[in-house]
Short mmCIF file of C-alpha atoms in Angstrom, two decimals:
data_model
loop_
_atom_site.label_atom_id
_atom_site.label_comp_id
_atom_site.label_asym_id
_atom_site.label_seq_id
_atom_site.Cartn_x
_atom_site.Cartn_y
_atom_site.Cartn_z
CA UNK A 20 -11.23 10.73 -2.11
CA UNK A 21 -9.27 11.19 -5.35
CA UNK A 22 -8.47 14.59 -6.18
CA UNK A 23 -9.64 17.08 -8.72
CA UNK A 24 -9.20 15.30 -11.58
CA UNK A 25 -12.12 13.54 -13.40
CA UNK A 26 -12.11 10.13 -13.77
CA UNK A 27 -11.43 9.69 -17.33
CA UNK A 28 -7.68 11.31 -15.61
CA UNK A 29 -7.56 9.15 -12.87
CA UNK A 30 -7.53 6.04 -15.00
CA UNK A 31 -4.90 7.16 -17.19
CA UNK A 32 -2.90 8.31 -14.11
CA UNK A 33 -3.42 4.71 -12.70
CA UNK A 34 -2.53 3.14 -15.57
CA UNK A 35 0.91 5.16 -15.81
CA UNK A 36 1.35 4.92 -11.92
CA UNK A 37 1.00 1.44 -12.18
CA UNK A 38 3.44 1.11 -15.89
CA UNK A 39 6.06 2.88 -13.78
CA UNK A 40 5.79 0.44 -10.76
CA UNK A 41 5.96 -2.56 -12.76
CA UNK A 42 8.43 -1.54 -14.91
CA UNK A 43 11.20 -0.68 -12.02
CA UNK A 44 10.33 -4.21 -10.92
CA UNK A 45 8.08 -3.21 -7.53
CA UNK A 46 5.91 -5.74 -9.27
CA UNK A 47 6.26 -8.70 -11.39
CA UNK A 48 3.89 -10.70 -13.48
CA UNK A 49 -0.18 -10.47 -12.34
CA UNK A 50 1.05 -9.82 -8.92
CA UNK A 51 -0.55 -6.54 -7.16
CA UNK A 52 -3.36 -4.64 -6.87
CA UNK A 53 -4.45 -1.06 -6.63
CA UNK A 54 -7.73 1.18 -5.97
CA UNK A 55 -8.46 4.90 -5.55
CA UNK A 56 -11.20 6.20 -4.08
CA UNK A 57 -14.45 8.49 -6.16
CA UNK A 58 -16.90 10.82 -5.52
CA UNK A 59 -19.53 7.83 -6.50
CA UNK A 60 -17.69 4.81 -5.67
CA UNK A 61 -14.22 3.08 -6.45
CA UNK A 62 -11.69 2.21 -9.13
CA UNK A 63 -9.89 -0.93 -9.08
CA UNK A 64 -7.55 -2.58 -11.49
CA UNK A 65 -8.90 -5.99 -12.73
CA UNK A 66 -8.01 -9.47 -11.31
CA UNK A 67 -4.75 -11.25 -13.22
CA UNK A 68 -3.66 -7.79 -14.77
CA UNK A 69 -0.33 -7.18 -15.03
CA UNK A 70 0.22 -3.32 -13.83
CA UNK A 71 2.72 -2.85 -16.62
CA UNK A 72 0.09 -3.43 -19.27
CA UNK A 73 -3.24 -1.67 -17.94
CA UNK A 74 -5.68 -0.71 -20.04
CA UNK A 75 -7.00 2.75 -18.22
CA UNK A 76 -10.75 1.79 -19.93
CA UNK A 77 -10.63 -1.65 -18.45
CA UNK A 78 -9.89 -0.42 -15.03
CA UNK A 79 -12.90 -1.90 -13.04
CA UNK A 80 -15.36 0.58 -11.27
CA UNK A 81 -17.24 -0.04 -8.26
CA UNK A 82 -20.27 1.46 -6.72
CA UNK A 83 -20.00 2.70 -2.84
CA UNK A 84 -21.65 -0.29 -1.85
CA UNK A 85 -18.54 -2.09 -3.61
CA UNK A 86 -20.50 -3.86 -6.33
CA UNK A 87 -19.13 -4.24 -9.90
CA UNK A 88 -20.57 -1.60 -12.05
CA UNK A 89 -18.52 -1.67 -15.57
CA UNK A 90 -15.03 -2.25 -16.78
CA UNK A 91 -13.19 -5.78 -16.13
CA UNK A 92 -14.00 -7.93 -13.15
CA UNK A 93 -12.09 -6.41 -9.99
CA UNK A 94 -9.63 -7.78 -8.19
CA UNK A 95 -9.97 -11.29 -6.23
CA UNK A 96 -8.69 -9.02 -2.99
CA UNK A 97 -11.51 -6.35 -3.28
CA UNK A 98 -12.48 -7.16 0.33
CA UNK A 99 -8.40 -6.08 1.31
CA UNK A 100 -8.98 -2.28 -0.52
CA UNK A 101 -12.16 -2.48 1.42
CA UNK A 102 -10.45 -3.30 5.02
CA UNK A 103 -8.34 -0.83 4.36
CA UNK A 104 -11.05 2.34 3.19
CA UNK A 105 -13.18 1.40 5.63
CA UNK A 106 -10.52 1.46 7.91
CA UNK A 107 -9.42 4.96 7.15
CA UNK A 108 -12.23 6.97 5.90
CA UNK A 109 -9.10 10.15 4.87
CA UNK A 110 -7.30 7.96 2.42
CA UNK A 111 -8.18 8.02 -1.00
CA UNK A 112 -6.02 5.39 -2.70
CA UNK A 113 -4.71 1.66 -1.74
CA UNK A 114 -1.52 0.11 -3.17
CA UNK A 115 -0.56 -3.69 -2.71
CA UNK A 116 2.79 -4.84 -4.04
CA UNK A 117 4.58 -7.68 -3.63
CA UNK A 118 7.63 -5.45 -3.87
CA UNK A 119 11.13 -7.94 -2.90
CA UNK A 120 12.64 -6.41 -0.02
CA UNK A 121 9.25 -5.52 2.26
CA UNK A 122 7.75 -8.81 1.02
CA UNK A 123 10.84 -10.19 2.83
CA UNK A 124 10.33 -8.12 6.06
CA UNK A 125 7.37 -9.66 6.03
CA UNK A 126 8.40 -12.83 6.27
CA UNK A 127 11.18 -11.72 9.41
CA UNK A 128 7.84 -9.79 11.05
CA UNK A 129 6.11 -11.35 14.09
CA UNK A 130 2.54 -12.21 13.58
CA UNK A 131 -0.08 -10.07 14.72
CA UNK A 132 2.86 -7.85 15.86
CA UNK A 133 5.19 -4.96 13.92
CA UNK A 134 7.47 -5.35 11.70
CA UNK A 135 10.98 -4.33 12.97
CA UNK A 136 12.44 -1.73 10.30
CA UNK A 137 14.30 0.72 11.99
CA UNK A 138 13.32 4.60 11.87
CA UNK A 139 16.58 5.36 10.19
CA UNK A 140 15.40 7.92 7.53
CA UNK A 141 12.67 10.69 8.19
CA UNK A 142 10.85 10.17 4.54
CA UNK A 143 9.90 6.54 6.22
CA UNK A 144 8.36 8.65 8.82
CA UNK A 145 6.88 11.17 6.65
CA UNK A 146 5.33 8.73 4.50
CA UNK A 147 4.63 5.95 6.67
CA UNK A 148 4.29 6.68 9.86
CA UNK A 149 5.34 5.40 13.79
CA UNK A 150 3.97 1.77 12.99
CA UNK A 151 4.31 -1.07 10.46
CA UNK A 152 1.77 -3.85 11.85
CA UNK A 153 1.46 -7.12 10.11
CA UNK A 154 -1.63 -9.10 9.96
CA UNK A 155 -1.08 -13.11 10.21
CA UNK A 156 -0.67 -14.98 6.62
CA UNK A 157 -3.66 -15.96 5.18
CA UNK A 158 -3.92 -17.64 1.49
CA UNK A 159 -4.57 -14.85 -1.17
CA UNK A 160 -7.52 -14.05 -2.00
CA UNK A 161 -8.59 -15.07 0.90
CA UNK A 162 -11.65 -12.83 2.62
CA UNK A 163 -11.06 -13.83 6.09
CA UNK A 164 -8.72 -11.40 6.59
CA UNK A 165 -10.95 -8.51 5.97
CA UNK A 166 -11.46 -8.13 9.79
CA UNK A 167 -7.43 -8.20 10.54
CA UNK A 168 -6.63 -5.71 7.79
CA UNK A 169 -9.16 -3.14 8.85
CA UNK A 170 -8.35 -3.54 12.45
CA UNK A 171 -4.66 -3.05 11.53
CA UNK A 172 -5.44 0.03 9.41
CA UNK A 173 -7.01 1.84 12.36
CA UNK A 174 -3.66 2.71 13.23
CA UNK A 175 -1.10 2.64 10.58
CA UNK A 176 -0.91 4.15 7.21
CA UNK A 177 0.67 0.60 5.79
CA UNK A 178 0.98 -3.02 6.84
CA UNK A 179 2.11 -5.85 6.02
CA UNK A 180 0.64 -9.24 5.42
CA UNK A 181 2.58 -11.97 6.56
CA UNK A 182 4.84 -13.77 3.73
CA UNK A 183 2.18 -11.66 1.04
CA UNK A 184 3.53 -8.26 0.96
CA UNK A 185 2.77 -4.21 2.08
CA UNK A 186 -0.39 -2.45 1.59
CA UNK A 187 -0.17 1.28 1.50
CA UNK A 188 -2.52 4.06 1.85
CA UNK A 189 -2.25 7.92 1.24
CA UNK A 190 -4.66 10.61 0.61
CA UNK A 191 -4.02 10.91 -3.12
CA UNK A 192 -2.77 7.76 -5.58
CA UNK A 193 0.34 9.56 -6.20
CA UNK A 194 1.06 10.01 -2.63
CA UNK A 195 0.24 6.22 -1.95
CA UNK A 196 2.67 5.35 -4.96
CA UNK A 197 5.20 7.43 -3.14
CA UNK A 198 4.78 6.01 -0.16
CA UNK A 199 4.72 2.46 -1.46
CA UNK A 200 8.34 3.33 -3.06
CA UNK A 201 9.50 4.58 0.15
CA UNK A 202 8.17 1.77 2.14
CA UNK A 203 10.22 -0.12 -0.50
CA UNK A 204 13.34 1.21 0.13
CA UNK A 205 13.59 1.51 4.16
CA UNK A 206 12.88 -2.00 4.03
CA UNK A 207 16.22 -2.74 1.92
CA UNK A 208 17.66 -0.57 3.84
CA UNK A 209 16.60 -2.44 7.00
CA UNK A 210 17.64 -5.98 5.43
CA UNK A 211 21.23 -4.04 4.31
CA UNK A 212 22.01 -3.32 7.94
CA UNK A 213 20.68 -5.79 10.05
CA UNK A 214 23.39 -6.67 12.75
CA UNK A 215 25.59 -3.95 11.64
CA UNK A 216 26.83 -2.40 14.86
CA UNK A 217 26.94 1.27 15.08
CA UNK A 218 23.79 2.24 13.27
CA UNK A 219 22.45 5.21 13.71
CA UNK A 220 18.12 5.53 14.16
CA UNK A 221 16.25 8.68 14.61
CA UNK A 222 15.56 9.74 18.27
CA UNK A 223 12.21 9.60 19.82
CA UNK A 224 12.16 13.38 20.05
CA UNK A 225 12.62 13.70 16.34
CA UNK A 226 10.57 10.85 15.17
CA UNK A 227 7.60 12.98 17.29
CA UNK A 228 8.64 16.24 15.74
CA UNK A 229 7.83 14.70 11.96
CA UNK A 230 4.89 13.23 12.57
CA UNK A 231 3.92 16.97 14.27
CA UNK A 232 4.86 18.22 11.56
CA UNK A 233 4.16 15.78 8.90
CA UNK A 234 1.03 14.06 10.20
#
């Protein structure tokens, strides 16, 4: 659930969250979605909106039951935010990007299977978690893959979908922002040293002491 700001704040935050994603290029055009969680139901940004140019009164609301209550229509991948909610009944906020460098893990990643980027960092931990998974390619906007998203989210903070991009949940917007970023960023990192030889990856034993620590 969102935090202690009122709504009227979380739409301006979203709107800002969402300026400062777009405008350091972890979107581009209409691509990307995001929702956070309410006390009486959901906000959504609106289908075909750019997140550089939201307006936070147009920001679409849902009820709990996921109907469209005011504001702009929602999103054409409502049913993805809901997979991933459902899913994970602690996280309060859902951010899709098509953000370059995980959009192109995606397209290395098995299947059905996780994506290979290497625990190299412990923010990628911290923020993300032991697991990537990414659910099989389906067209946007396409509801059949509800049931693989929400199966997926069981057991991973983020995913990716195949050739689509990463979804990312946290318990606050900010924190799913951040972790968005920071999904971003091990995933260049991953692409800048694939087949390097000598590259150094956190141990088991520490991985399991930040995620002790960390959650």
């Amino acid at each position: 659930m969102a935090d202690s700001m009122d709504e009227a704040a979380i739409r301006q935050e979203l709107a800002a969250l969402g300026k400062s994603l777009f405008d350091r290029g972890y979107s581009v055009g209409t691509a990307g979605n995001i929702s956070v969680r309410l006390a009486d139901g959901y906000l959504m940004t609106p289908t075909n909106s750019c997140l550089g140019r939201l307006d936070p009164a147009g920001i679409s609301k849902l009820g709990p039951d996921w109907s469209h209550l005011s504001g702009d229509k929602p999103s054409k991948e409502v049913f993805l935010h809901r997979a991933v909610l459902t899913a994970r009944p602690e996280a309060g906020a859902v951010v899709h990007l098509h953000s370059t460098h995980a959009t192109a893990v995606s397209c290395l990643a098995p299947e059905g299977g996780d994506a290979e980027i290497p625990q190299l960092t412990p923010y990628f931990v911290m923020r993300i978690g032991r697991r990537l998974p990414c659910v099989p390619y389906y067209r946007p906007g396409d509801a059949a893959m509800e049931p693989a998203v929400f199966e997926a989210a069981r057991s991973a903070k983020a995913l990716l979908l195949a050739n689509h991009g990463p979804v990312v949940s946290a318990a606050t917007l900010r924190d799913a922002v951040y972790a968005s970023e920071e999904l971003e960023e091990a995933a260049r990192l991953a692409l800048m040293l694939r087949g390097v030889p000598g590259v150094r990856r956190l141990t088991p034993a520490q991985v399991d002491d930040l995620l002790t620590t960390y959650g």
